[in-house]
CSV table of C-alpha atoms and ligand atoms in Angstrom, one decimal:
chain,number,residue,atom,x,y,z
P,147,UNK,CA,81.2,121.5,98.2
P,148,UNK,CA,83.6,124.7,99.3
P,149,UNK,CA,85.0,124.3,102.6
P,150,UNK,CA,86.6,126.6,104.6
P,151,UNK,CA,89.5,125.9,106.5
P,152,UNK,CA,92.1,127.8,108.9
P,153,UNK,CA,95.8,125.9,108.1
P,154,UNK,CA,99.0,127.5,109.8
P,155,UNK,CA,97.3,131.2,110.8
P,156,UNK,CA,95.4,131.5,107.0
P,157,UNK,CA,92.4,131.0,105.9
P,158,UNK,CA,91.8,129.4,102.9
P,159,UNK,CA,89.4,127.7,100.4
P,160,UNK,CA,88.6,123.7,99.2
P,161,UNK,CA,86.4,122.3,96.7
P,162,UNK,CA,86.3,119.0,97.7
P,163,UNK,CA,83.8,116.3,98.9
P,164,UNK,CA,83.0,116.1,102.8
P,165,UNK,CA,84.5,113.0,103.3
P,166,UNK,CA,87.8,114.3,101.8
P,167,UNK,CA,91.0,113.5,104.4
P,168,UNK,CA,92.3,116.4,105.9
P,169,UNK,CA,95.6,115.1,104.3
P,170,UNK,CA,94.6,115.4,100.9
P,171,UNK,CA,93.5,118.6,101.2
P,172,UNK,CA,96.5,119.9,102.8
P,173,UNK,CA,98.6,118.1,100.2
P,174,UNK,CA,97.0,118.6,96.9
P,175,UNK,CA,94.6,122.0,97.3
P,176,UNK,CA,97.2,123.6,99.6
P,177,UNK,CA,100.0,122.4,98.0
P,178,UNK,CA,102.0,121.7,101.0
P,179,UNK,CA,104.1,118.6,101.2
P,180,UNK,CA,105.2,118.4,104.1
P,181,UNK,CA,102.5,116.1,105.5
P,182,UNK,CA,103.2,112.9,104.6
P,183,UNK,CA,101.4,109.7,103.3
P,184,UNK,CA,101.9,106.3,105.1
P,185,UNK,CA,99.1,104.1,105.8
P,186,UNK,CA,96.5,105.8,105.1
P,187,UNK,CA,94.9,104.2,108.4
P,188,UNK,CA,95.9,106.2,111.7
P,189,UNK,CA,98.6,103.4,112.0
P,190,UNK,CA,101.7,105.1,111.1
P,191,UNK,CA,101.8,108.5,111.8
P,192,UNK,CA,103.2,110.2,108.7
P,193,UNK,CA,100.5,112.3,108.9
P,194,UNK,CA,100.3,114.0,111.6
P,195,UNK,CA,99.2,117.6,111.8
P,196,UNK,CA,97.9,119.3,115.0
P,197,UNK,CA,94.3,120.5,115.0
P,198,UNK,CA,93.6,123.2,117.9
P,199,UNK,CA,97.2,122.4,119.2
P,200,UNK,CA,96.4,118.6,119.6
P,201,UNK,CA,97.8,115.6,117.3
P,202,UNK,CA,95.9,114.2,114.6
P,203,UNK,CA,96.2,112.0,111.8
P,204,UNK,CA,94.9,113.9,108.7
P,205,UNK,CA,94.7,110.9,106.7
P,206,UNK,CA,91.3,109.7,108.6
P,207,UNK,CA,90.5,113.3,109.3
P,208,UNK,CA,87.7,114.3,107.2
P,209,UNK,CA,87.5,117.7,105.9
P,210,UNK,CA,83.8,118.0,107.1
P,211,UNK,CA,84.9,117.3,110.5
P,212,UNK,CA,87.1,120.3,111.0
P,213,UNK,CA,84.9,123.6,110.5
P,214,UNK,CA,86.9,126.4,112.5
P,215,UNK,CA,89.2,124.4,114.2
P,216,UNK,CA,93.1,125.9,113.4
P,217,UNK,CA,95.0,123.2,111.7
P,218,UNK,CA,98.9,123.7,111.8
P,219,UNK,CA,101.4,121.6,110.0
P,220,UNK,CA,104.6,120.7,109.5
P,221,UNK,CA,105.4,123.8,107.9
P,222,UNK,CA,104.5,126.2,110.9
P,223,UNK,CA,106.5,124.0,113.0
P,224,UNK,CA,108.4,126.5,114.5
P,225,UNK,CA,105.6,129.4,115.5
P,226,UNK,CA,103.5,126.9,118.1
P,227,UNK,CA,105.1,126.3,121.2
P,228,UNK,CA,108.9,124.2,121.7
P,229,UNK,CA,108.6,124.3,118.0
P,230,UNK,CA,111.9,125.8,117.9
P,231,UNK,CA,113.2,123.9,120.4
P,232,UNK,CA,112.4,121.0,118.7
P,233,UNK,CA,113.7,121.7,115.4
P,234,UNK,CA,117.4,122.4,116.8
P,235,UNK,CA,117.5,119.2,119.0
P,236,UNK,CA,116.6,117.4,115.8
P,237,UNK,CA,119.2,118.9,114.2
P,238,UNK,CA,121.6,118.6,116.6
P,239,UNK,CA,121.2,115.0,117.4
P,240,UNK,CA,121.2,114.2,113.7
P,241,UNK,CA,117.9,112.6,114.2
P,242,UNK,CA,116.3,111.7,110.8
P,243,UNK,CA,118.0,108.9,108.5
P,244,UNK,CA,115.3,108.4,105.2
P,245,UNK,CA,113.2,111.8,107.1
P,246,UNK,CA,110.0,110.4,105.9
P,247,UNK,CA,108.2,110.1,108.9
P,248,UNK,CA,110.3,112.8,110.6
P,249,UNK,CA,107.2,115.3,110.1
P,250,UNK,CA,104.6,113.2,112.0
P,251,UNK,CA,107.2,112.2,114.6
P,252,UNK,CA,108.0,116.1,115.0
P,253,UNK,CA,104.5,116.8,115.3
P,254,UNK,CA,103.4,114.6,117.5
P,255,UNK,CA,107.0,115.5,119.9
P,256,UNK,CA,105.6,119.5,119.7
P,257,UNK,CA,102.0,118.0,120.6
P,258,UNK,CA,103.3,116.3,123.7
P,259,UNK,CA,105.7,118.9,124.6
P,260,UNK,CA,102.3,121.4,124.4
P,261,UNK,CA,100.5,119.2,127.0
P,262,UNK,CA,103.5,118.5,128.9
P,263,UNK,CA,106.4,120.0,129.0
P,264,UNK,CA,108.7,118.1,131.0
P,265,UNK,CA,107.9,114.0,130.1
P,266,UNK,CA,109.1,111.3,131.4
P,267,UNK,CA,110.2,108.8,129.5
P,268,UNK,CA,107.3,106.6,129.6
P,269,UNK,CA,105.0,110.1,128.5
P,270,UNK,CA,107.5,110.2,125.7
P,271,UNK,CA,107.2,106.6,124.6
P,272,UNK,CA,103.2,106.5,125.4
P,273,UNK,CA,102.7,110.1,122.8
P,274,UNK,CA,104.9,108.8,120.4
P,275,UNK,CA,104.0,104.8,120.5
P,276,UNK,CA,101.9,106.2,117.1
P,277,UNK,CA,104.4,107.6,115.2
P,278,UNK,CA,106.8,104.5,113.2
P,279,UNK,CA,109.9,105.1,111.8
P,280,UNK,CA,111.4,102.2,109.5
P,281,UNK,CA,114.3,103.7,109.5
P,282,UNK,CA,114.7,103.0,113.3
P,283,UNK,CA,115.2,106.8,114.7
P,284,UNK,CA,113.4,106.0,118.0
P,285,UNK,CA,116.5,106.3,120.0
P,286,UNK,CA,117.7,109.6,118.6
P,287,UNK,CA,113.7,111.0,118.5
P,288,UNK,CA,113.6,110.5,122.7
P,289,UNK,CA,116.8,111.9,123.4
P,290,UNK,CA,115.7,115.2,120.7
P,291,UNK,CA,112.3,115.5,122.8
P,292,UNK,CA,114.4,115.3,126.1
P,293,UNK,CA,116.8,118.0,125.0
P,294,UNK,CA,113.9,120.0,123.5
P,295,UNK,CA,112.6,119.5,126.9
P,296,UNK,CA,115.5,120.6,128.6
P,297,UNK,CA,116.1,124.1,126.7
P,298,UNK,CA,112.6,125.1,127.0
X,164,FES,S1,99.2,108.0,106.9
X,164,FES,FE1,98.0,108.7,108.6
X,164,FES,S2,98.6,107.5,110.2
X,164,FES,FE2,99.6,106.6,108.5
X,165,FES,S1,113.6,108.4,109.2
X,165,FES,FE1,113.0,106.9,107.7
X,165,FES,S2,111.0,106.3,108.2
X,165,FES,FE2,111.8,107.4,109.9
C-alpha cells in the first residue's frame, strides 16, 4: 500500500505494508540514517523522532498510524525549536563517546526543551529516563540540556 508521509518539511511517498515501523521507513525508503536501531521495543530510545513536535519511538510506530502528522528527525534537528542550541552544547561539552544513541537522546532533549524550556533537573531526568546510553553519557547529556537551556 502507498502511504503518504510529511518527514522534516517534505512530503514524500512509501510502498510499504501498514504495519511497517515508522523507523524503517525513514531508514530504508527515505534513506536517512540518522535514526537509529536499538531494541526494537520502545526500550532504548535510539529511535527517537518527533511526530507533531512530540517524542516518539519510530521503531513501534507504525506507518498506518501517522497520516498527516509532520515527522522530523534527526536530520532537521536544527530548524525545530533549541535545536541549535542543543547541537552547540553537545558539541561543546564533548558529549557523545560511541554517538550511537546520541540521536534519540538529542531528540528527546529538543522534545523536552519544546514543552519546557527551563527543566529542572528531575524534568530532565523524568524526559530522558527513556533514552540509554551504554556508553554512559548521562552526565554530560544533563549538563548539554542545561546549557541548551540556559542560551535559549
Ligand atoms: S529502537 Fe526504538 S526504543 Fe529502542
Ligand atoms: S554514546 Fe555510545 S551508546 Fe550513548
Amino acid at each position: 500500500m502507498t502511504f503518504s508521509l510529511q518527514v522534516n518539511g517534505r512530503s514524500y511517498t512509501a510502498d510499504v505494508d501498514g504495519d511497517t515501523p515508522l523507523l524503517w521507513v525513514i531508514r530504508d525508503v527515505l534513506g536517512m540514517t540518522g535514526t537509529k536501531f536499538g531494541c526494537g521495543q520502545a526500550l532504548c530510545g535510539a529511535c527517537t523522532v518527533h511526530v507533531d513536535g512530540v517524542a516518539a519511538r519510530s521503531c513501534v510506530t507504525s506507518i498506518e498510524s501517522v497520516g498527516e502528522s509532520q515527522v522530523t528527525t534527526i536530520e532537521a534537528l536544527h530548524t525545530v525549536a533549541h535545536g541549535k542550541a542543543l547541537q552547540d552544547a553537545w558539541t561543546e561539552l564533548e558529549v557523545p563517546q560511541c554517538g550511537y544513541c546520541q540521536s534519540g537522546q538529542l531528540m528527546s532533549a529538543a522534545a523536552l526543551l519544546n514543552e519546557t524550556p527551563k527543566p529542572t533537573d528531575d524534568d530532565i531526568d523524568n524526559a530522558m529516563s527513556g533514552n540509554v546510553c551504554r556508553c554512559g553519557t548521562y552526565q554530560r547529556v544533563r549538563a548539554a540540556i542545561k546549557r541548551a537551556s540556559a542560551s535559549a
